[in-house]
Coordinates of C-alpha atoms in Angstrom, one line a residue:
M1 CA 4.5 15.9 9.1
S2 CA 2.9 19.3 9.5
Q3 CA -0.2 20.0 7.4
K4 CA 1.2 23.4 6.4
V5 CA 4.7 23.0 5.1
D6 CA 6.7 25.2 2.7
W7 CA 7.8 22.2 0.6
A8 CA 10.0 24.2 -1.7
N9 CA 11.9 25.5 1.3
F10 CA 11.9 22.1 3.0
V11 CA 13.4 20.3 0.0
A12 CA 15.9 23.1 -0.5
Q13 CA 17.1 22.9 3.1
T14 CA 17.3 19.1 2.9
E15 CA 19.4 19.2 -0.2
A16 CA 21.6 21.9 1.3
N17 CA 22.3 19.6 4.3
L18 CA 22.9 16.4 2.2
P19 CA 26.7 16.5 2.4
N20 CA 26.3 16.4 6.2
V21 CA 24.0 13.4 6.2
K22 CA 25.9 10.5 7.5
D23 CA 25.8 7.5 5.1
K24 CA 24.3 4.6 7.1
A25 CA 24.6 0.9 6.4
D26 CA 22.0 -0.4 4.0
D27 CA 20.7 -3.0 6.5
S28 CA 19.6 -0.2 8.9
D29 CA 18.2 2.2 6.3
D30 CA 15.7 0.1 4.5
E31 CA 13.1 -0.7 7.1
A32 CA 9.7 1.0 7.0
P33 CA 6.9 0.7 9.6
E34 CA 5.4 -2.8 9.4
N35 CA 1.8 -1.5 9.3
Q36 CA 2.4 0.0 5.9
A37 CA 5.3 -1.6 4.0
E38 CA 5.1 -5.1 5.3
A39 CA 1.3 -5.2 5.0
S40 CA 1.7 -4.3 1.3
L41 CA 4.3 -7.0 0.9
L42 CA 1.9 -9.6 2.4
A43 CA -0.9 -8.4 0.1
K44 CA 1.3 -8.9 -2.9
I45 CA 2.4 -12.4 -1.9
I46 CA -0.9 -13.9 -0.8
R47 CA -3.3 -12.3 -3.4
K48 CA -4.6 -14.8 -5.9
G49 CA -5.9 -12.4 -8.5
L50 CA -6.8 -8.8 -9.2
V51 CA -9.4 -6.9 -7.2
A52 CA -12.4 -6.1 -9.4
N53 CA -12.7 -2.4 -8.6
K54 CA -16.0 -0.9 -9.8
N55 CA -15.2 2.6 -8.6
D56 CA -14.5 5.4 -11.1
I57 CA -11.0 6.8 -11.1
E58 CA -10.5 10.6 -11.0
V59 CA -7.9 11.8 -13.5
Q60 CA -6.6 15.3 -13.0
R61 CA -5.3 16.6 -16.4
Q62 CA -2.5 19.0 -15.4
D63 CA -1.0 19.1 -18.9
P64 CA -3.7 20.3 -21.3
K65 CA -1.4 19.7 -24.2
S66 CA -1.4 16.0 -23.5
P67 CA -5.0 14.9 -23.3
L68 CA -5.4 11.5 -21.7
Y69 CA -7.2 8.5 -23.1
S70 CA -7.7 5.0 -21.9
V71 CA -7.1 1.6 -23.5
K72 CA -9.3 -1.5 -23.4
T73 CA -6.8 -4.0 -24.7
F74 CA -3.0 -4.5 -24.3
E75 CA -2.7 -4.7 -28.1
A76 CA -3.7 -1.0 -28.3
L77 CA -0.4 -0.1 -26.5
N78 CA 1.7 -1.3 -29.4
L79 CA 4.0 -3.3 -27.1
K80 CA 6.9 -5.3 -28.3
P81 CA 5.5 -8.8 -29.3
N82 CA 7.5 -10.7 -26.7
L83 CA 6.6 -8.2 -24.0
L84 CA 2.9 -8.6 -24.9
K85 CA 3.4 -12.4 -24.8
G86 CA 4.7 -12.1 -21.3
V87 CA 1.7 -10.0 -20.2
Y88 CA -0.7 -12.7 -21.4
E89 CA 1.5 -15.4 -19.9
M90 CA 0.9 -13.8 -16.5
G91 CA -2.8 -14.0 -16.9
F92 CA -3.6 -10.4 -17.8
N93 CA -6.3 -10.8 -20.5
A94 CA -7.4 -7.1 -20.4
P95 CA -6.2 -4.0 -18.5
S96 CA -7.6 -3.3 -15.1
K97 CA -9.2 0.1 -14.5
I98 CA -5.9 1.6 -13.2
Q99 CA -4.1 0.1 -16.1
E100 CA -6.6 1.4 -18.6
M101 CA -6.0 5.0 -17.4
A102 CA -2.3 4.8 -16.4
L103 CA -0.7 2.9 -19.2
P104 CA -1.2 5.5 -21.9
T105 CA 0.4 8.1 -19.7
L106 CA 3.2 5.7 -18.6
L107 CA 4.0 4.9 -22.3
A108 CA 3.4 8.3 -23.9
D109 CA 6.0 9.9 -26.1
P110 CA 7.3 12.3 -25.0
C111 CA 7.3 11.0 -21.4
Q112 CA 4.8 12.2 -18.9
N113 CA 5.2 12.2 -15.1
L114 CA 2.5 10.4 -13.1
I115 CA 1.3 10.2 -9.5
A116 CA -1.1 7.4 -9.2
Q117 CA -3.3 6.1 -6.3
A118 CA -5.2 2.8 -6.5
Q119 CA -6.0 0.2 -3.9
S120 CA -3.7 -2.7 -3.5
G121 CA -4.5 -5.6 -5.9
T122 CA -5.7 -3.5 -8.8
G123 CA -2.7 -4.1 -11.0
K124 CA -0.6 -1.0 -10.4
T125 CA 2.6 -2.9 -9.9
A126 CA 2.1 -4.7 -13.2
A127 CA 1.4 -1.3 -14.8
F128 CA 4.6 0.4 -13.8
V129 CA 6.7 -2.7 -14.4
L130 CA 5.3 -2.8 -18.0
A131 CA 6.3 0.8 -18.4
M132 CA 9.8 0.0 -17.0
L133 CA 10.3 -2.8 -19.5
S134 CA 8.9 -0.8 -22.4
R135 CA 11.3 2.1 -21.9
V136 CA 14.5 0.0 -21.9
V137 CA 16.9 0.3 -24.9
P138 CA 18.6 -3.1 -24.8
D139 CA 21.7 -1.9 -26.8
K140 CA 22.6 0.5 -24.1
H141 CA 24.4 -1.5 -21.4
Y142 CA 23.9 0.7 -18.3
P143 CA 21.0 1.3 -15.8
Q144 CA 18.2 3.2 -17.5
V145 CA 15.4 2.4 -15.1
L146 CA 15.4 2.7 -11.3
C147 CA 12.6 1.4 -9.1
L148 CA 12.7 2.0 -5.3
S149 CA 10.7 0.1 -2.7
P150 CA 10.8 0.7 1.1
T151 CA 11.9 -2.8 2.1
Y152 CA 14.0 -5.6 0.8
E153 CA 11.0 -7.9 0.5
L154 CA 8.9 -5.5 -1.5
A155 CA 11.8 -4.9 -3.9
I156 CA 12.1 -8.7 -4.4
Q157 CA 8.4 -8.9 -5.1
T158 CA 8.6 -6.2 -7.8
G159 CA 11.6 -7.9 -9.3
E160 CA 9.7 -11.2 -9.6
V161 CA 6.8 -9.4 -11.4
A162 CA 9.3 -7.9 -13.7
A163 CA 11.1 -11.2 -14.4
N164 CA 7.8 -12.9 -15.2
M165 CA 6.7 -10.2 -17.5
A166 CA 10.1 -10.1 -19.3
K167 CA 10.1 -13.9 -19.6
F168 CA 10.3 -13.7 -23.4
C169 CA 12.6 -10.7 -23.5
P170 CA 16.1 -12.2 -22.5
E171 CA 17.8 -9.1 -23.9
I172 CA 16.4 -7.0 -20.9
E173 CA 18.6 -7.5 -17.9
M174 CA 17.8 -6.6 -14.2
R175 CA 19.7 -6.3 -11.0
F176 CA 18.7 -6.0 -7.4
A177 CA 20.1 -3.2 -5.2
V178 CA 19.3 -4.6 -1.8
R179 CA 21.1 -5.7 1.3
G180 CA 23.4 -8.7 0.7
E181 CA 24.2 -7.6 -2.8
M182 CA 27.9 -6.7 -3.0
L183 CA 29.9 -5.3 -5.9
P184 CA 33.7 -5.3 -6.3
R185 CA 35.2 -1.8 -6.1
G186 CA 35.3 -0.2 -9.6
T187 CA 32.4 -2.3 -11.0
K188 CA 30.0 -0.5 -13.3
I189 CA 26.5 -2.0 -13.5
A190 CA 25.6 -3.1 -17.0
E191 CA 22.0 -4.2 -16.4
H192 CA 19.2 -2.1 -17.8
I193 CA 16.9 -2.1 -14.7
V194 CA 17.8 -1.6 -11.1
I195 CA 15.2 -2.5 -8.5
G196 CA 16.1 -1.9 -4.9
T197 CA 15.9 0.1 -1.6
P198 CA 17.1 3.6 -1.1
G199 CA 20.0 2.8 1.2
K200 CA 21.7 0.4 -1.1
V201 CA 21.1 2.6 -4.2
L202 CA 22.7 5.6 -2.4
D203 CA 25.6 3.4 -1.4
W204 CA 26.1 2.2 -4.9
T205 CA 25.8 5.7 -6.2
K206 CA 28.5 7.0 -3.8
Q207 CA 30.8 4.1 -5.0
K208 CA 30.1 5.1 -8.6
H209 CA 28.6 1.7 -9.5
L210 CA 25.7 3.5 -11.3
D211 CA 25.2 7.0 -12.7
L212 CA 21.8 8.4 -11.7
K213 CA 22.1 11.0 -14.5
K214 CA 21.5 8.3 -17.1
I215 CA 18.3 7.0 -15.5
T216 CA 15.4 7.7 -17.8
V217 CA 12.6 6.3 -15.7
F218 CA 12.3 6.6 -11.9
V219 CA 9.6 4.6 -10.1
L220 CA 8.7 5.1 -6.4
D221 CA 6.6 2.2 -5.2
E222 CA 4.7 2.6 -1.9
A223 CA 5.2 6.3 -2.3
D224 CA 3.3 7.2 0.8
V225 CA 5.7 5.2 3.0
M226 CA 8.7 6.5 1.2
I227 CA 7.6 10.1 1.5
D228 CA 6.0 10.1 4.9
Q229 CA 8.8 8.4 6.8
Q230 CA 11.7 10.8 7.7
G231 CA 14.6 8.4 6.9
H232 CA 13.2 7.3 3.5
Q233 CA 12.1 10.9 2.7
D234 CA 15.7 12.2 3.1
Q235 CA 17.0 9.3 1.0
C236 CA 14.5 9.9 -1.8
I237 CA 15.4 13.6 -1.9
R238 CA 19.1 12.7 -2.2
I239 CA 18.4 10.3 -5.1
H240 CA 15.9 12.7 -6.8
K241 CA 18.5 15.5 -6.6
D242 CA 20.9 13.4 -8.8
L243 CA 18.4 12.5 -11.5
S244 CA 18.3 14.3 -14.8
A245 CA 15.5 16.9 -15.4
S246 CA 14.2 14.8 -18.3
C247 CA 13.8 11.6 -16.2
Q248 CA 10.2 10.3 -16.1
M249 CA 8.9 10.2 -12.5
L250 CA 6.3 7.6 -11.6
F251 CA 4.9 7.5 -8.1
F252 CA 2.5 4.7 -7.1
S253 CA 0.7 4.1 -3.8
A254 CA -2.6 2.8 -2.3
T255 CA -3.1 6.0 -0.3
Y256 CA -1.9 9.5 -0.1
S257 CA -2.5 11.9 2.7
Q258 CA -2.9 15.5 1.6
E259 CA 0.5 16.5 3.0
V260 CA 2.2 13.5 1.2
M261 CA 0.4 14.5 -2.0
D262 CA 1.6 18.1 -1.6
F263 CA 5.1 16.9 -1.2
A264 CA 4.9 14.5 -4.2
E265 CA 3.5 17.2 -6.5
H266 CA 6.3 19.5 -5.5
I267 CA 9.1 17.2 -6.5
V268 CA 7.3 15.6 -9.5
K269 CA 7.0 18.3 -12.1
N270 CA 3.8 18.7 -14.1
P271 CA 2.4 15.3 -13.1
I272 CA -0.7 13.7 -14.3
V273 CA -2.6 12.7 -11.1
I274 CA -4.8 9.6 -11.0
R275 CA -6.6 8.9 -7.7
L276 CA -9.7 7.5 -6.2
R277 CA -12.4 10.0 -5.4
R278 CA -12.8 10.6 -1.6
E279 CA -16.5 9.8 -1.6
E280 CA -15.8 6.5 -3.2
E281 CA -13.3 5.6 -0.5
S282 CA -16.0 5.6 2.1
L283 CA -17.1 2.1 1.2
D284 CA -20.9 2.4 0.8
N285 CA -21.5 -1.4 1.0
I286 CA -20.3 -1.7 4.6
G287 CA -22.7 -1.3 7.5
Q288 CA -21.1 0.5 10.4
Y289 CA -22.2 0.1 14.0
Y290 CA -21.0 0.6 17.5
F291 CA -21.6 -1.0 20.9
K292 CA -21.0 0.8 24.2
C293 CA -18.8 -1.2 26.6
S294 CA -17.1 -0.3 29.9
T295 CA -14.3 -2.8 30.1
A296 CA -12.4 -5.4 28.1
D297 CA -14.6 -8.1 29.5
E298 CA -17.7 -6.3 28.4
K299 CA -16.2 -6.0 25.0
Y300 CA -15.7 -9.7 25.0
N301 CA -19.3 -10.3 26.0
A302 CA -20.4 -8.1 23.1
L303 CA -18.3 -10.3 20.8
T304 CA -19.9 -13.4 22.2
N305 CA -23.4 -12.0 21.5
I306 CA -22.4 -11.2 17.9
Y307 CA -21.1 -14.7 17.4
G308 CA -24.2 -16.2 19.0
T309 CA -26.5 -14.2 16.8
L310 CA -25.0 -13.6 13.4
S311 CA -24.0 -16.1 10.7
I312 CA -20.4 -15.2 10.3
G313 CA -18.1 -16.5 7.6
Q314 CA -14.8 -15.2 8.7
A315 CA -13.9 -12.2 10.9
I316 CA -10.9 -9.9 11.4
I317 CA -10.6 -8.3 14.9
F318 CA -8.3 -5.3 15.3
C319 CA -6.7 -4.5 18.6
R320 CA -4.5 -1.5 19.5
T321 CA -1.8 -3.5 21.3
K322 CA -0.1 -6.9 20.9
K323 CA -0.9 -7.6 24.6
M324 CA -4.7 -7.1 24.0
A325 CA -4.6 -9.2 20.9
E326 CA -2.9 -12.0 22.8
W327 CA -5.5 -11.7 25.7
L328 CA -8.4 -11.8 23.3
S329 CA -6.9 -14.7 21.3
Q330 CA -6.6 -16.8 24.5
K331 CA -10.2 -16.0 25.6
M332 CA -11.7 -16.9 22.2
S333 CA -9.6 -20.1 21.9
N334 CA -10.7 -21.2 25.4
D335 CA -14.3 -20.8 24.2
G336 CA -13.7 -23.1 21.2
H337 CA -13.2 -20.6 18.4
A338 CA -10.6 -21.4 15.7
V339 CA -8.4 -18.3 16.1
A340 CA -5.2 -17.1 14.5
I341 CA -3.1 -14.1 15.7
L342 CA -0.9 -11.9 13.6
S343 CA 1.6 -9.6 15.3
G344 CA 4.8 -7.8 14.7
D345 CA 6.7 -10.5 16.5
L346 CA 6.3 -12.9 13.6
T347 CA 8.6 -13.1 10.6
V348 CA 7.3 -12.3 7.1
E349 CA 7.3 -16.0 6.4
Q350 CA 5.3 -16.8 9.5
R351 CA 2.8 -14.1 8.7
I352 CA 2.3 -15.5 5.2
N353 CA 1.7 -18.9 6.7
V354 CA -0.9 -17.5 9.1
L355 CA -2.7 -15.6 6.3
D356 CA -2.6 -18.7 4.0
R357 CA -4.3 -20.7 6.8
F358 CA -6.9 -18.0 7.2
R359 CA -7.6 -17.8 3.5
E360 CA -8.1 -21.6 3.4
G361 CA -10.6 -21.3 6.3
K362 CA -8.6 -23.3 8.8
E363 CA -9.1 -20.5 11.3
K364 CA -12.3 -18.5 11.2
V365 CA -11.1 -15.5 13.3
L366 CA -7.9 -13.5 12.7
I367 CA -6.9 -11.2 15.5
T368 CA -4.3 -8.5 14.6
T369 CA -3.0 -5.0 15.1
N370 CA -2.5 -2.6 12.3
V371 CA -0.2 -5.1 10.6
L372 CA -3.2 -6.1 8.5
S373 CA -5.0 -2.8 8.1
R374 CA -3.9 -2.3 4.5
G375 CA -4.4 -4.2 1.3
I376 CA -5.2 -7.8 2.4
D377 CA -8.2 -9.3 0.5
V378 CA -9.9 -12.4 1.9
E379 CA -13.2 -12.8 0.1
Q380 CA -14.9 -14.8 3.0
V381 CA -14.5 -12.0 5.5
T382 CA -18.0 -10.8 6.4
I383 CA -17.3 -8.8 9.5
V384 CA -14.5 -6.6 10.9
V385 CA -14.5 -5.7 14.6
N386 CA -12.5 -2.7 15.9
F387 CA -12.0 -4.1 19.5
D388 CA -10.0 -0.8 19.9
L389 CA -10.6 2.2 17.6
P390 CA -7.5 3.3 15.7
V391 CA -5.6 6.4 16.9
N392 CA -2.5 8.2 15.7
V393 CA 0.6 9.0 17.8
E394 CA -1.2 12.0 19.3
G395 CA -4.1 9.8 20.4
K396 CA -6.6 11.3 17.9
A397 CA -8.8 9.4 15.4
D398 CA -6.8 7.8 12.7
C399 CA -9.3 8.0 9.9
E400 CA -7.1 6.5 7.2
T401 CA -6.4 3.4 9.3
Y402 CA -10.1 3.1 10.1
L403 CA -10.9 3.2 6.4
H404 CA -8.3 0.5 5.7
R405 CA -9.5 -1.7 8.6
I406 CA -13.2 -1.8 7.7
G407 CA -12.2 -2.2 4.1
R408 CA -11.1 -5.7 4.9
T409 CA -14.8 -6.7 4.6
G410 CA -17.3 -5.8 1.9
R411 CA -14.7 -6.9 -0.7
F412 CA -15.5 -7.7 -4.3
G413 CA -18.8 -5.8 -4.3
K414 CA -20.3 -7.8 -1.4
K415 CA -21.9 -6.4 1.7
G416 CA -19.9 -6.2 4.9
L417 CA -20.3 -5.3 8.6
A418 CA -18.0 -3.2 10.7
I419 CA -18.5 -3.3 14.5
N420 CA -16.8 -0.8 16.8
L421 CA -16.5 -1.3 20.5
V422 CA -16.5 2.0 22.4
D423 CA -15.3 1.8 26.0
S424 CA -14.9 5.4 27.2
D425 CA -15.7 9.1 26.6
S426 CA -12.4 9.5 24.7
S427 CA -13.2 6.5 22.6
M428 CA -16.7 7.9 21.8
K429 CA -15.0 11.2 20.8
I430 CA -12.8 9.2 18.4
L431 CA -15.9 7.6 16.9
R432 CA -17.6 10.9 16.4
D433 CA -14.5 12.3 14.7
I434 CA -14.5 9.4 12.3
E435 CA -18.2 10.0 11.6
E436 CA -17.5 13.6 10.8
H437 CA -14.5 12.9 8.7
F438 CA -16.4 10.5 6.4
G439 CA -19.7 12.2 6.7
R440 CA -21.3 8.9 7.6
K441 CA -23.4 7.9 10.6
I442 CA -22.2 4.9 12.6
Q443 CA -25.3 3.4 14.2
Y444 CA -25.6 2.5 17.8
L445 CA -26.5 -1.1 18.8
N446 CA -27.4 -2.5 22.2
A447 CA -24.9 -5.3 22.8
D448 CA -27.5 -7.2 24.9
D449 CA -30.3 -7.0 22.3
C450 CA -29.9 -10.1 20.2
D451 CA -33.0 -9.3 18.0
E452 CA -31.4 -5.9 17.1
I453 CA -28.1 -7.6 16.4
E454 CA -29.8 -10.2 14.2
K455 CA -31.4 -7.5 12.0
I456 CA -28.0 -6.1 10.9
G457 CA -27.0 -9.5 9.5
Q458 CA -30.1 -9.7 7.2

């Protein structure tokens, strides 16, 4: 999207064209790019616990009449006893940082709108699910809460979290609005919470299975994917248009580009905004270095020197293309390395299996494309290698992806290493642009100097 957009005019024009937008089958509407939505799904499935985030959270108070406060215990939220019981049953003993700051806003009376950013694994799904369950009035047998996810699998994951949290609240009923779910003509949904994908929700709205005007809480999960992708963006505008003015809007995501944030703040009225400070996103505990190489073979030799010199727990190596990932995997396997490869050709179940094996240490090296750039936490990863530097569709430095990639190391407060392999003048320009973006120097290393390489591992 353009960096300078008149969002008011954009939304108005989109809404004006809505009757002309052809309704598509749900199966074709609900797919988001794998490097965002599917990576988030994988993160939610394989994570074993919450990330201990020590960074401060920036809260922008946009409603001075409603000063924010934080909570240190779930009891302080005055939850229904059976809902509190479900929270503890899930292993949440105390609120995480994002929960501390977000939950008072989520549960405030009168309702407040919220746009929240926090890294994957910090408990944001549990936070908005708790808000969803808390807002339900069981005696009213119609949908009161709508939660949208960009893919079928992510919607199912959110539903499972909600079902576990509501384990002791049988009076709260939920329904999935995803592909494969069919309703007879004339059926009115009686469940309190609908969790689904935009295509199916629009389909059911058109068929009058649910009335969006009665929704009191609207949650947009993976909001950056939903807003930044043209198909999902149009669908979200159509759904947003039919919600009541009093509906509570809750947007959650791991990242927000400035243009996505501008758009979100336009359609979410008077939101409280919670997000990580930019200087804290630069990951101070990661040493960043680069090697100069001329060819793919020279890059591989540099990798060989790294492995021959440093004590490496596990490594993730990012390649730009599937073809390069396969070439590198074959080379490393031939040299005796235990290597796994993760590409877009694999099903979600196959990817989960690959990641489980990697977490268990059965493979020490994971070679991947941007499928794994976001949200996957493997504590044993000590080094990330950018075999190819990340670029956007215009061939320019993709700084957000770079940040997510190198963030796969240095997790849980530990030190990490990020090695970048630079093979051309254009690649060097990309590296310099990344340096300038984050205001951090990436140190040069001689790939043939083992003594120099050894020092960075100390």
